[in-house]
Coordinates of C-alpha atoms in Angstrom, one line a residue:
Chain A
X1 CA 111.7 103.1 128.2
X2 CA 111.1 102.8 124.6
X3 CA 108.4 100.3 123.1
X4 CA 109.7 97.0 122.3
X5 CA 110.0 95.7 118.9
X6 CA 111.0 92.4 118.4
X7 CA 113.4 91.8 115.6
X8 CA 116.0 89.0 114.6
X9 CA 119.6 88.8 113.2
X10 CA 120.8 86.1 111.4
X11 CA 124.5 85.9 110.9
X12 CA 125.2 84.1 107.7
X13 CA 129.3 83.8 108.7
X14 CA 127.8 80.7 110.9
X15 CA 124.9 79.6 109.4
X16 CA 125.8 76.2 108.2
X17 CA 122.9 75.5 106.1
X18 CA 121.2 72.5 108.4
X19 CA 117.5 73.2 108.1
X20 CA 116.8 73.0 111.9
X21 CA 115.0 76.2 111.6
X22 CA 112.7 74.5 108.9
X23 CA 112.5 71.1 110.9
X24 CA 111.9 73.2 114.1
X25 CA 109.5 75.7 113.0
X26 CA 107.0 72.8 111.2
X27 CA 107.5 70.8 114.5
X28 CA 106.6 73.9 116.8
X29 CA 103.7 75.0 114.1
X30 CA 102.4 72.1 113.1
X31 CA 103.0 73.9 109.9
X32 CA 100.9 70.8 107.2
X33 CA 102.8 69.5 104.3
X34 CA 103.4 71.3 101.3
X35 CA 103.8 74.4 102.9
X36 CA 106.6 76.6 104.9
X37 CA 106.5 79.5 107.6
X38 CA 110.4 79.2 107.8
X39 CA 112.7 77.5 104.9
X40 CA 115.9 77.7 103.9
X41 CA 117.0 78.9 100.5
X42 CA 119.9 77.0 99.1
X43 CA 121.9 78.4 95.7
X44 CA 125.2 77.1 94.1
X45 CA 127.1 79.7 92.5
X46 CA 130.6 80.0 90.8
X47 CA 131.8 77.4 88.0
X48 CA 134.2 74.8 89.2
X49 CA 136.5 74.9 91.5
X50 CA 135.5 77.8 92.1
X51 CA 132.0 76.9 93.4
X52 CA 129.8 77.8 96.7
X53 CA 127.1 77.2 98.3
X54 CA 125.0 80.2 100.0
X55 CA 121.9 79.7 102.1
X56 CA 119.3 82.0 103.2
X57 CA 116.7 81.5 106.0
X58 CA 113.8 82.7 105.2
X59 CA 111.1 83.8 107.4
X60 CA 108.0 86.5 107.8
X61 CA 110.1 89.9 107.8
X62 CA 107.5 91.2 110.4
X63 CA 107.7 94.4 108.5
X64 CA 107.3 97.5 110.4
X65 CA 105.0 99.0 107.3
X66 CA 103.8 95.5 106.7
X67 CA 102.0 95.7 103.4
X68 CA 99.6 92.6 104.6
X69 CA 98.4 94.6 107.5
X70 CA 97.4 97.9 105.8
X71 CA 95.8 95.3 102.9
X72 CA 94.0 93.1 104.5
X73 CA 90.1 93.6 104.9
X74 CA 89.4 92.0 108.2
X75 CA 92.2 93.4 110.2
X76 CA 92.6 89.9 111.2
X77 CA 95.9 90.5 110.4
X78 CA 97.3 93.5 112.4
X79 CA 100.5 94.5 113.9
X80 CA 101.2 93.9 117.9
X81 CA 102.6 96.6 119.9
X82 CA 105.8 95.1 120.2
X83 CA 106.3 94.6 116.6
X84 CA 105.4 91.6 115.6
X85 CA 102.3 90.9 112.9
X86 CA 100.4 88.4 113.6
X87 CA 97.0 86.7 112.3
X88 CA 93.4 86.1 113.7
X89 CA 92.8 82.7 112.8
X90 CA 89.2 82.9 113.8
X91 CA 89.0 86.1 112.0
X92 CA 90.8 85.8 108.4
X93 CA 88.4 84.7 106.1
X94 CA 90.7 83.8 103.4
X95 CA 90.3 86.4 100.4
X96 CA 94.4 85.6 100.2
X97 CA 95.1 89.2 99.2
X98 CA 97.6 89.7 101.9
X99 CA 99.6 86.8 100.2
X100 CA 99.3 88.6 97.0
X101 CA 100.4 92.0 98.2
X102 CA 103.3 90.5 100.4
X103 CA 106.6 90.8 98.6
X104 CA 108.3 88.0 100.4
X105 CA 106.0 85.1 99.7
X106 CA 106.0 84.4 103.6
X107 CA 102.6 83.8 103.8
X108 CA 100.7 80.5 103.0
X109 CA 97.4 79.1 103.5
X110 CA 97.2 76.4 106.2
X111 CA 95.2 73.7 103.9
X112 CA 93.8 72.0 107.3
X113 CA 92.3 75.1 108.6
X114 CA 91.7 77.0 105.4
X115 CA 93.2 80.6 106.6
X116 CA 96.4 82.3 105.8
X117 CA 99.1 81.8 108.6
X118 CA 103.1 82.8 108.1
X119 CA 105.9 83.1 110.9
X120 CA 104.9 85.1 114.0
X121 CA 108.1 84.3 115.7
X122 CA 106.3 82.1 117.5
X123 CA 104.5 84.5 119.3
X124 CA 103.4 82.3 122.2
X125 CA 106.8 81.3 123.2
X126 CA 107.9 84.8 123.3
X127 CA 105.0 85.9 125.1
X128 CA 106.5 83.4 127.7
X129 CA 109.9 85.1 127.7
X130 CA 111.3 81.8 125.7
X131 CA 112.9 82.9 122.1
X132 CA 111.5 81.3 119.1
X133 CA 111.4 77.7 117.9
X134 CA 114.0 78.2 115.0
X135 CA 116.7 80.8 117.2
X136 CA 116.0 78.0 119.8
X137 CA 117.6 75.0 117.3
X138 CA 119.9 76.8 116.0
X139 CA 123.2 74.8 116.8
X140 CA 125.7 77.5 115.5
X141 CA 123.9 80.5 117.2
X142 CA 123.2 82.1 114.0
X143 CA 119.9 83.4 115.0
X144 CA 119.2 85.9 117.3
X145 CA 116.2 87.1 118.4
X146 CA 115.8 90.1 120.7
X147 CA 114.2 93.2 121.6
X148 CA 115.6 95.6 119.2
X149 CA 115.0 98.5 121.4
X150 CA 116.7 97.5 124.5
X151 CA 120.3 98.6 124.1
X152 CA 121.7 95.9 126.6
X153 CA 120.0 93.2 124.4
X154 CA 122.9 90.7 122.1
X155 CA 120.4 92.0 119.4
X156 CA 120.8 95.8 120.2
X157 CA 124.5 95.3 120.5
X158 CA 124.9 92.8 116.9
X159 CA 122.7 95.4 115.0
X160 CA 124.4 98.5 116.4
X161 CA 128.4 97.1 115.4
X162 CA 127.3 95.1 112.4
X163 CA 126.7 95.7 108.8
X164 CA 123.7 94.3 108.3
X165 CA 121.3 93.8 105.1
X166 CA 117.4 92.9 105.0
X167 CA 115.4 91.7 101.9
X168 CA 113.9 93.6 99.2
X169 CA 114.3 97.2 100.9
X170 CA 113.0 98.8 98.0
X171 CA 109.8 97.6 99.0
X172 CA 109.9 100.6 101.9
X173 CA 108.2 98.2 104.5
X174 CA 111.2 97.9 107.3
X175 CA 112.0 94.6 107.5
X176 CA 112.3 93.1 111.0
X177 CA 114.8 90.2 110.2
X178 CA 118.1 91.3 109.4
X179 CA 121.1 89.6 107.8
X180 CA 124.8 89.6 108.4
X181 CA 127.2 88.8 105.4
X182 CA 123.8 87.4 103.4
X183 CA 125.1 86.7 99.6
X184 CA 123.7 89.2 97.3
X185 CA 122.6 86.7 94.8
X186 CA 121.1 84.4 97.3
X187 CA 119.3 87.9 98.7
X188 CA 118.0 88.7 95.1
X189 CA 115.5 87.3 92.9
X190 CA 117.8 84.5 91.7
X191 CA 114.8 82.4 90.3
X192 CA 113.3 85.5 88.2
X193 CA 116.7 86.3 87.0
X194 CA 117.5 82.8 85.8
X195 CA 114.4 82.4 83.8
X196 CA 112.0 84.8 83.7
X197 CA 109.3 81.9 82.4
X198 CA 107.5 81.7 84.7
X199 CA 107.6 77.7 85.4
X200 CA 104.2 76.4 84.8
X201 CA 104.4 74.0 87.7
X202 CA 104.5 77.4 89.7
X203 CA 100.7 77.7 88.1
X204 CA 98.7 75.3 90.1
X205 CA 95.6 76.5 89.8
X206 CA 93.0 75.6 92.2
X207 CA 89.9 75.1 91.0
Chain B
X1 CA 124.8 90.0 86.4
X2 CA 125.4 86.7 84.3
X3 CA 123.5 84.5 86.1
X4 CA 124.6 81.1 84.2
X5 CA 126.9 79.7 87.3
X6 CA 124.0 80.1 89.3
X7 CA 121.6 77.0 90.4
X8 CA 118.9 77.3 93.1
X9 CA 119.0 74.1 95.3
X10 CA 116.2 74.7 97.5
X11 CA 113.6 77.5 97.4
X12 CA 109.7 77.5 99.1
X13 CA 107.2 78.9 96.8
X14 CA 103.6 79.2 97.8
X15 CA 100.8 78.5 95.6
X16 CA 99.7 81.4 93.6
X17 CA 96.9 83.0 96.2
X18 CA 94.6 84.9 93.6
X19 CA 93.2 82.5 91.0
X20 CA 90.5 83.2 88.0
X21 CA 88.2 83.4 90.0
X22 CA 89.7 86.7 90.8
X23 CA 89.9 87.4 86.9
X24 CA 86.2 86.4 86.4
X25 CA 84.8 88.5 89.2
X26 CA 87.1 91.7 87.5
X27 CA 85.6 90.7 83.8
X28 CA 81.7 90.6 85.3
X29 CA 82.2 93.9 87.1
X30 CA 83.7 95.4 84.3
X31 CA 80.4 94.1 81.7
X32 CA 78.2 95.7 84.4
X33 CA 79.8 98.8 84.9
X34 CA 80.5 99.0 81.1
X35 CA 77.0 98.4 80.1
X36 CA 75.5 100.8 83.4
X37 CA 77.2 103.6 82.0
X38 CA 75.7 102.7 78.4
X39 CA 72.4 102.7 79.7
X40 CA 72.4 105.9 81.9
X41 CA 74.0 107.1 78.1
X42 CA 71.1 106.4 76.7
X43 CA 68.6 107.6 79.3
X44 CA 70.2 111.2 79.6
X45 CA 70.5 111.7 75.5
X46 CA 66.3 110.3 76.1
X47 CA 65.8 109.7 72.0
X48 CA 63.2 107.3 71.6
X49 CA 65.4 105.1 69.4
X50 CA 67.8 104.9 72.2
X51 CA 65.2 103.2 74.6
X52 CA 65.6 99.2 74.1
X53 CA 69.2 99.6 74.4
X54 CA 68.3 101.4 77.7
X55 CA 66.2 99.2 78.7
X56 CA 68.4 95.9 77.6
X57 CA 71.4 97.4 79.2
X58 CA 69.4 98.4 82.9
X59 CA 68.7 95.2 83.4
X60 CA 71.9 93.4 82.2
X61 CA 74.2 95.7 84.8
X62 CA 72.5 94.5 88.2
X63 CA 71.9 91.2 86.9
X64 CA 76.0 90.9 85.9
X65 CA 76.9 92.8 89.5
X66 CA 75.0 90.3 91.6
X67 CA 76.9 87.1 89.5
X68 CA 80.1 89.1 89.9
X69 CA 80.5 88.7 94.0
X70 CA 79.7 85.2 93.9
X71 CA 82.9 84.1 92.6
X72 CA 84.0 86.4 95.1
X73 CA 83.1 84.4 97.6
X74 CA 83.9 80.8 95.8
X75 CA 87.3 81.9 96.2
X76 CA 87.2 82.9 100.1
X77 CA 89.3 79.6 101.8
X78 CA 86.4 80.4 104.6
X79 CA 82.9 81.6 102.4
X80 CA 80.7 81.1 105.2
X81 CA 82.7 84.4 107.3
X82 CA 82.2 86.5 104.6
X83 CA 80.2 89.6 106.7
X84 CA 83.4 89.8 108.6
X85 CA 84.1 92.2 105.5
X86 CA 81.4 94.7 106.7
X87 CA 81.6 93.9 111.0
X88 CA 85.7 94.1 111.1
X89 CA 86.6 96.7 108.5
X90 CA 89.4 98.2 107.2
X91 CA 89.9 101.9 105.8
X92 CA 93.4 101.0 104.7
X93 CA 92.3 98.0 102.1
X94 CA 90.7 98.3 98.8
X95 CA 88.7 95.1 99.5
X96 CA 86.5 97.1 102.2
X97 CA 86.2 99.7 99.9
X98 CA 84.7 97.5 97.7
X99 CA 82.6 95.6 99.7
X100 CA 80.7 98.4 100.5
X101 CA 80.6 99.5 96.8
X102 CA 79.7 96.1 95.6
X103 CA 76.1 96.3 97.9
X104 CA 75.7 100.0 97.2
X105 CA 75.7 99.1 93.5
X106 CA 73.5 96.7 92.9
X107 CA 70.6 98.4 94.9
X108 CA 71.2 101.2 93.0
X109 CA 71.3 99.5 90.0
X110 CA 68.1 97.9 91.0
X111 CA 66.4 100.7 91.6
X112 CA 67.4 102.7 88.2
X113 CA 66.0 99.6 86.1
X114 CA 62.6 99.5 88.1
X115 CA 62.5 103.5 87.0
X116 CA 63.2 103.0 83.5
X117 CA 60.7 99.7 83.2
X118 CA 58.2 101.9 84.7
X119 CA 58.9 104.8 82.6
X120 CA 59.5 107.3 85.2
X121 CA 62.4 109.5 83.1
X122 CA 63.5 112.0 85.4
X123 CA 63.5 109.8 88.7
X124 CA 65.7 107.0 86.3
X125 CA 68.0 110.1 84.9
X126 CA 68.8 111.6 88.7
X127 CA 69.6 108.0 89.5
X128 CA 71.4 108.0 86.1
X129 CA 73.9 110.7 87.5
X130 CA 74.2 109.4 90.9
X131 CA 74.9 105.7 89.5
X132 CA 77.8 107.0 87.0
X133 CA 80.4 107.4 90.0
X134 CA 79.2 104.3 91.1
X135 CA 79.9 102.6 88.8
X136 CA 83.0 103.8 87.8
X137 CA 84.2 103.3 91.4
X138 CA 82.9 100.0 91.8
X139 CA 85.1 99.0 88.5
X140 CA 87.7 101.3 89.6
X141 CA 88.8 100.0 92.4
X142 CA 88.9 96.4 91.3
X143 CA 92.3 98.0 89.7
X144 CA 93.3 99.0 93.1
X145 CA 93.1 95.9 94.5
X146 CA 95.9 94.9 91.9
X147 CA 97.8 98.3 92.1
X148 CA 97.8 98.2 95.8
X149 CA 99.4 94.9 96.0
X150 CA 102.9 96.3 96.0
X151 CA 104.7 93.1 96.1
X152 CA 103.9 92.7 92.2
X153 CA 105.5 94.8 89.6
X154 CA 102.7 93.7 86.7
X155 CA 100.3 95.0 89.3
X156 CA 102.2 98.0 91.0
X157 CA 100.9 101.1 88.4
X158 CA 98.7 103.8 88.7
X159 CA 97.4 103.1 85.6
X160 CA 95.7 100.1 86.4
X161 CA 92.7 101.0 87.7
X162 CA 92.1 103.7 84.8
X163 CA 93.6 100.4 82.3
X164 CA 90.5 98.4 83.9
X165 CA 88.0 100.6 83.8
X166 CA 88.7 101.8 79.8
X167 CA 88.6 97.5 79.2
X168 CA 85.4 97.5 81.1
X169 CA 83.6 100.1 79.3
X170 CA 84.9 97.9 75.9
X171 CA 83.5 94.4 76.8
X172 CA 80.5 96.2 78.2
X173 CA 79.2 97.5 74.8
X174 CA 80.5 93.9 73.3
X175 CA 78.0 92.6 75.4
X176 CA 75.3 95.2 74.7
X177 CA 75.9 94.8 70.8
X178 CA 75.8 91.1 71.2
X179 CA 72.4 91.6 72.8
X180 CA 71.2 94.1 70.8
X181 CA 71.9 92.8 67.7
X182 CA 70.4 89.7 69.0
X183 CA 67.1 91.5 69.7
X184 CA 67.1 92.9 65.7
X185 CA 67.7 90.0 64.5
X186 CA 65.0 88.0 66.2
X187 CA 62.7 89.9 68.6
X188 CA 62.2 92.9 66.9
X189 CA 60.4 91.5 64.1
X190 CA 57.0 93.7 64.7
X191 CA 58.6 97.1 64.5
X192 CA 58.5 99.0 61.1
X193 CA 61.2 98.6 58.5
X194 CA 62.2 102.4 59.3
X195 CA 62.7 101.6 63.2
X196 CA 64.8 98.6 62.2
X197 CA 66.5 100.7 59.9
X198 CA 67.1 102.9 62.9
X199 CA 68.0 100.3 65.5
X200 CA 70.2 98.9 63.1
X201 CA 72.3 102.2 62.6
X202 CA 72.0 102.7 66.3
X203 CA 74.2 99.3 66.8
X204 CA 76.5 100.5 64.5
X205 CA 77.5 103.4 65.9
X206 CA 77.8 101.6 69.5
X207 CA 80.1 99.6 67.8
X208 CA 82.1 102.3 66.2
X209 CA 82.1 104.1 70.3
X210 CA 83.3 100.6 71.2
X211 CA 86.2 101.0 68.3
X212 CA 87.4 104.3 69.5
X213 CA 87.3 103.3 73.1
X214 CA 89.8 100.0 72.1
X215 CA 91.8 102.5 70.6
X216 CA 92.4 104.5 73.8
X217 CA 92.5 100.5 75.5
X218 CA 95.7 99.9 73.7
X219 CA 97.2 103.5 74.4
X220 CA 97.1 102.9 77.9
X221 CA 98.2 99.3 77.9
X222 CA 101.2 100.2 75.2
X223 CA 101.9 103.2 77.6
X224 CA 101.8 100.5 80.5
X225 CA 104.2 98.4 79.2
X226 CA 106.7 100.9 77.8
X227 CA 107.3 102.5 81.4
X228 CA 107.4 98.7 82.5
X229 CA 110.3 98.0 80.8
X230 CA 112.3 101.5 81.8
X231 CA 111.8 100.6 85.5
X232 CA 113.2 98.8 88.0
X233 CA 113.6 95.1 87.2
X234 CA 111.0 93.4 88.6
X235 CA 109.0 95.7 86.4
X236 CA 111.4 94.6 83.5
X237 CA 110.7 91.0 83.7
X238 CA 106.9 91.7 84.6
X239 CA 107.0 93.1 81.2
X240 CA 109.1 90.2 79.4
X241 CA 106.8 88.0 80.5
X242 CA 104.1 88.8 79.0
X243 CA 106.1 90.2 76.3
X244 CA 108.2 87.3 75.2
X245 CA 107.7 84.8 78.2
X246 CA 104.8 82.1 79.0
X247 CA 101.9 84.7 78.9
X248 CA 103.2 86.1 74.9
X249 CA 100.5 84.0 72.8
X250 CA 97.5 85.0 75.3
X251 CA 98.4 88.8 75.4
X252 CA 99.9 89.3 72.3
X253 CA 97.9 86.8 70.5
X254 CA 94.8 87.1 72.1
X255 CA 94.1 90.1 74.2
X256 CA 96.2 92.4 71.7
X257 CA 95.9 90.6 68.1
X258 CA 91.9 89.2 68.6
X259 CA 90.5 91.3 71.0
X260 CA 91.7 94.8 70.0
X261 CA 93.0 95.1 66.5
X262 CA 90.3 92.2 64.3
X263 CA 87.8 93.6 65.9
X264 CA 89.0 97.4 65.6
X265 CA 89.6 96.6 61.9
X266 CA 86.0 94.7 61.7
X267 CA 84.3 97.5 63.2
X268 CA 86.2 100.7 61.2
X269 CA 86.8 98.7 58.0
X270 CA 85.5 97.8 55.0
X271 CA 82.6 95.7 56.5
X272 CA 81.6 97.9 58.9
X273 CA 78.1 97.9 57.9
X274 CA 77.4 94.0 58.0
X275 CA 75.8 93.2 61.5
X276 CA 77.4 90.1 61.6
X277 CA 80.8 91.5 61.5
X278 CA 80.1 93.6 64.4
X279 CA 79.1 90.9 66.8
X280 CA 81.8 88.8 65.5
X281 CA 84.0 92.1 66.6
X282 CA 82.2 91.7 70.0
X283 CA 82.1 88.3 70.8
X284 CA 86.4 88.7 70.3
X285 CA 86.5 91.9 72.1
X286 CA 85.1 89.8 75.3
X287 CA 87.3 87.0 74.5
X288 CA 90.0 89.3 74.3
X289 CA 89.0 91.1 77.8
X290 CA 88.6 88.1 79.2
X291 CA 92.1 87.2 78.6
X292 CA 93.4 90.7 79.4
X293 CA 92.1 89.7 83.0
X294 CA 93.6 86.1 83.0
X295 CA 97.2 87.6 82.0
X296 CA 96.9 90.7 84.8
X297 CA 95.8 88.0 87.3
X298 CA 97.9 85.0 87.1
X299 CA 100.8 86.6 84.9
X300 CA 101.1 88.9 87.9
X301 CA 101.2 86.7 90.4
X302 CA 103.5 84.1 88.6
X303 CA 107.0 86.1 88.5
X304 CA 108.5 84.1 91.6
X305 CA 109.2 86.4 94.5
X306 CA 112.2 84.6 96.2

């Protein structure tokens, strides 16, 4: 039997745009204030009446050539055999360069415990056989979560008859979480686009 | 794509990770590596009028690389696990690269200013030779650690490292004419008016290499940014922003306007023999450095991702 690699579809045809992924993943977490492992991203396009709403959930990609991993210095973070890349809280000591490097802006530093966490697909539920927080709250079913490598799993099955899309594939990293029907613009780099200023209150500098 | 019936509603962005504390650490290097490679310069051509800038500039580079790691570890979110670095390694990251290099270097460093304090010329030009990679690596892959980080396009070029090292060897001899002119002007007052008259000339002409060397600075950044702008779009707005956007005034104004082309003009131009021209032409040449590292650092990083 092949490896298993976790992976997750989310199929933006029911996605209704309710943050209970957000709500459940801080609750699950204990992700602090202030910062996300799993948001939702909200545009309105169109010019009236012929206006929409798109959404996005966003979450750690668990890349299969994650960039963090190969970056960071501590191999606290490091890729699981089944996929999924996770972080050594006792071991990151915070140099932040695997925030830098990651092209998704998943990862965030926990200000209570002053390391770097993201979204591990809530690694400890799975390792349980439970799926995670967010796929569990989901009231339309528009996350799935699955091992992508087990052909009798709904994953194998969505991913093998759907068209599916993932986030910045230029970046070459293989992308774990895959969208159905996603908007383009909502996929793209709306903010950049918009304004390539960079908004100063995006410039917090700590010091 | 027209873009004006767009509005984000909601979007997460994290705080930007790398701050200037990042930038500061990349501008000390860069003094010490710039004004290492001055000093081994000066060691291996081993004219007598060359010795006090040898001496002034073996001393400076240690001194510079032991300040630079400290902000280095200010800006770990957990300083006190810093030896994880050299316990839990990683051959994939430019950070353990460096942290090797950055305890290499100052021993060495160390070592070849001990040789040429006591006077011991071959043993400090071996260590010369050795040091010179060194060096250059230590600097160099400071520009790794941006060009590695793939998510950002300011960032993503192989010509960063070279673009850092070339700006390093620049505010390095800025620093060692500020010093040295410094020394002429006030502690070298027992020498004879022909070794002033040496020492003087000598400053000069470090000043003109630190000219030519801004000259092949701007090549390489004007290079940067024209194949910026060709590529994909990320690259394209990484290059509008610093271009046109928030971070115009400090690169156009102050990295490229003071610190490359007054000084270039102070150094090569009509008052290229008055002394206090030249350290003026240094002390913006550091300013100028200095800001080159602010806009790499936080213009990189402040492009939103998502």
């Amino acid at each position: 039997m092949a490896k298993k690699r976790y992976a997750m579809l989310i199929d933006m045809r029911r996605c209704i745009g309710c943050h209970a992924c957000t709500v459940a993943c801080k609750a699950e977490n204990a992700v602090p204030l202030e910062v996300n492992a799993t948001w939702l991203k909200i545009i309105e396009k169109g010019i009236y009446p012929n206006t929409r709403r798109y959404f996005l959930p966003r979450m750690c990609n668990n890349c299969t050539d994650a960039i963090c991993a190969r970056n960071c210095p501590t191999q606290a973070t490091y890729k699981r055999d089944d996929g999924i890349v996770v972080v050594d809280q006792h071991r990151c000591i915070g140099c932040k360069y695997c925030i830098a490097s990651c092209p998704y802006d998943v990862r965030f530093i926990n200000p209570l415990k002053n390391i770097v966490q993201k979204c591990y697909f809530c690694v400890h539920r799975v390792d349980s056989g439970l799926v995670p927080a967010c796929v569990e709250s989901c009231p339309t079913r528009a996350m799935i979560f699955g091992d992508k490598n087990d052909s009798k799993s709904e994953i194998a099955q969505m991913l093998a008859t759907n068209a599916t899309e993932v986030l910045k594939q230029e970046m070459e990293t293989d992308p774990q979480v895959f969208y159905i029907a996603a908007d383009e613009t909502v996929m793209s780099n709306v903010e950049k686009k918009i304004n390539y200023r960079a908004e100063s209150s995006l410039i917090k500098l700590r010091l | 794509m027209e873009n004006s019936d767009v509005n984000v509603i909601y979007s997460v962005q994290h705080q930007l990770p790398l701050v200037m504390y990042i930038g500061q650490y990349f501008f000390f290097t860069g003094l010490s590596a710039g004004s290492f490679v001055i000093s081994v310069i000066a060691t291996l051509l081993g004219r007598r009028e060359f010795k006090p800038i040898g001496k002034i500039t073996a001393i400076l580079a240690p001194i510079l690389l032991i300040i630079a790691p400290l902000n280095l570890i200010a800006d770990l979110e957990q300083p006190l696990r810093f030896w994880h670095l050299f316990v839990f390694y990683n051959w994939t990251s430019p950070i353990t690269y460096g942290s090797f290099l950055l305890t290499a270097y100052p021993i060495m460093g160390i070592i070849y200013a001990i040789m040429v304090y006591t006077d011991r010329q071959k043993a400090a030009k071996i260590l010369g030779i050795i040091g010179i990679p060194l060096a250059i690596s230590v600097h160099g892959y400071t520009g790794f650690i941006l060009a590695l980080a793939k998510a950002r396009a300011l960032w993503n070029t192989a010509a960063m490292p070279t673009i850092f090292l070339v700006s390093a060897m620049v505010s390095g001899i800025g620093l060692v004419v500020i010093i040295a002119a410094a020394r002429w002007k006030w502690f070298d007052k027992k020498a004879t008016p022909e070794d002033r008259k040496k020492d003087k000339k000598l400053i000069l002409q470090l000043a003109q290499f630190m000219a030519y060397i801004i000259m092949l600075d701007l090549f390489l950044i004007v290079s940067d940014i024209l194949v910026l702008l060709t590529a994909h779009s990320d690259a394209y707005q990484a290059g509008m922003l610093i271009l046109t956007g928030n971070f115009a005034p400090l690169f156009l104004g102050v990295e490229i306007f003071l610190g490359s082309i007054v000084p270039m003009v102070l150094v090569l131009g009509p008052t290229r023999y008055s002394l206090r021209a030249i350290v003026i032409a240094s002390i913006l040449v550091n300013i100028g450095v200095y800001a080159m590292r602010f806009v790499m650092v936080i213009g990189g990083q402040s492009i939103p991702l998502s």
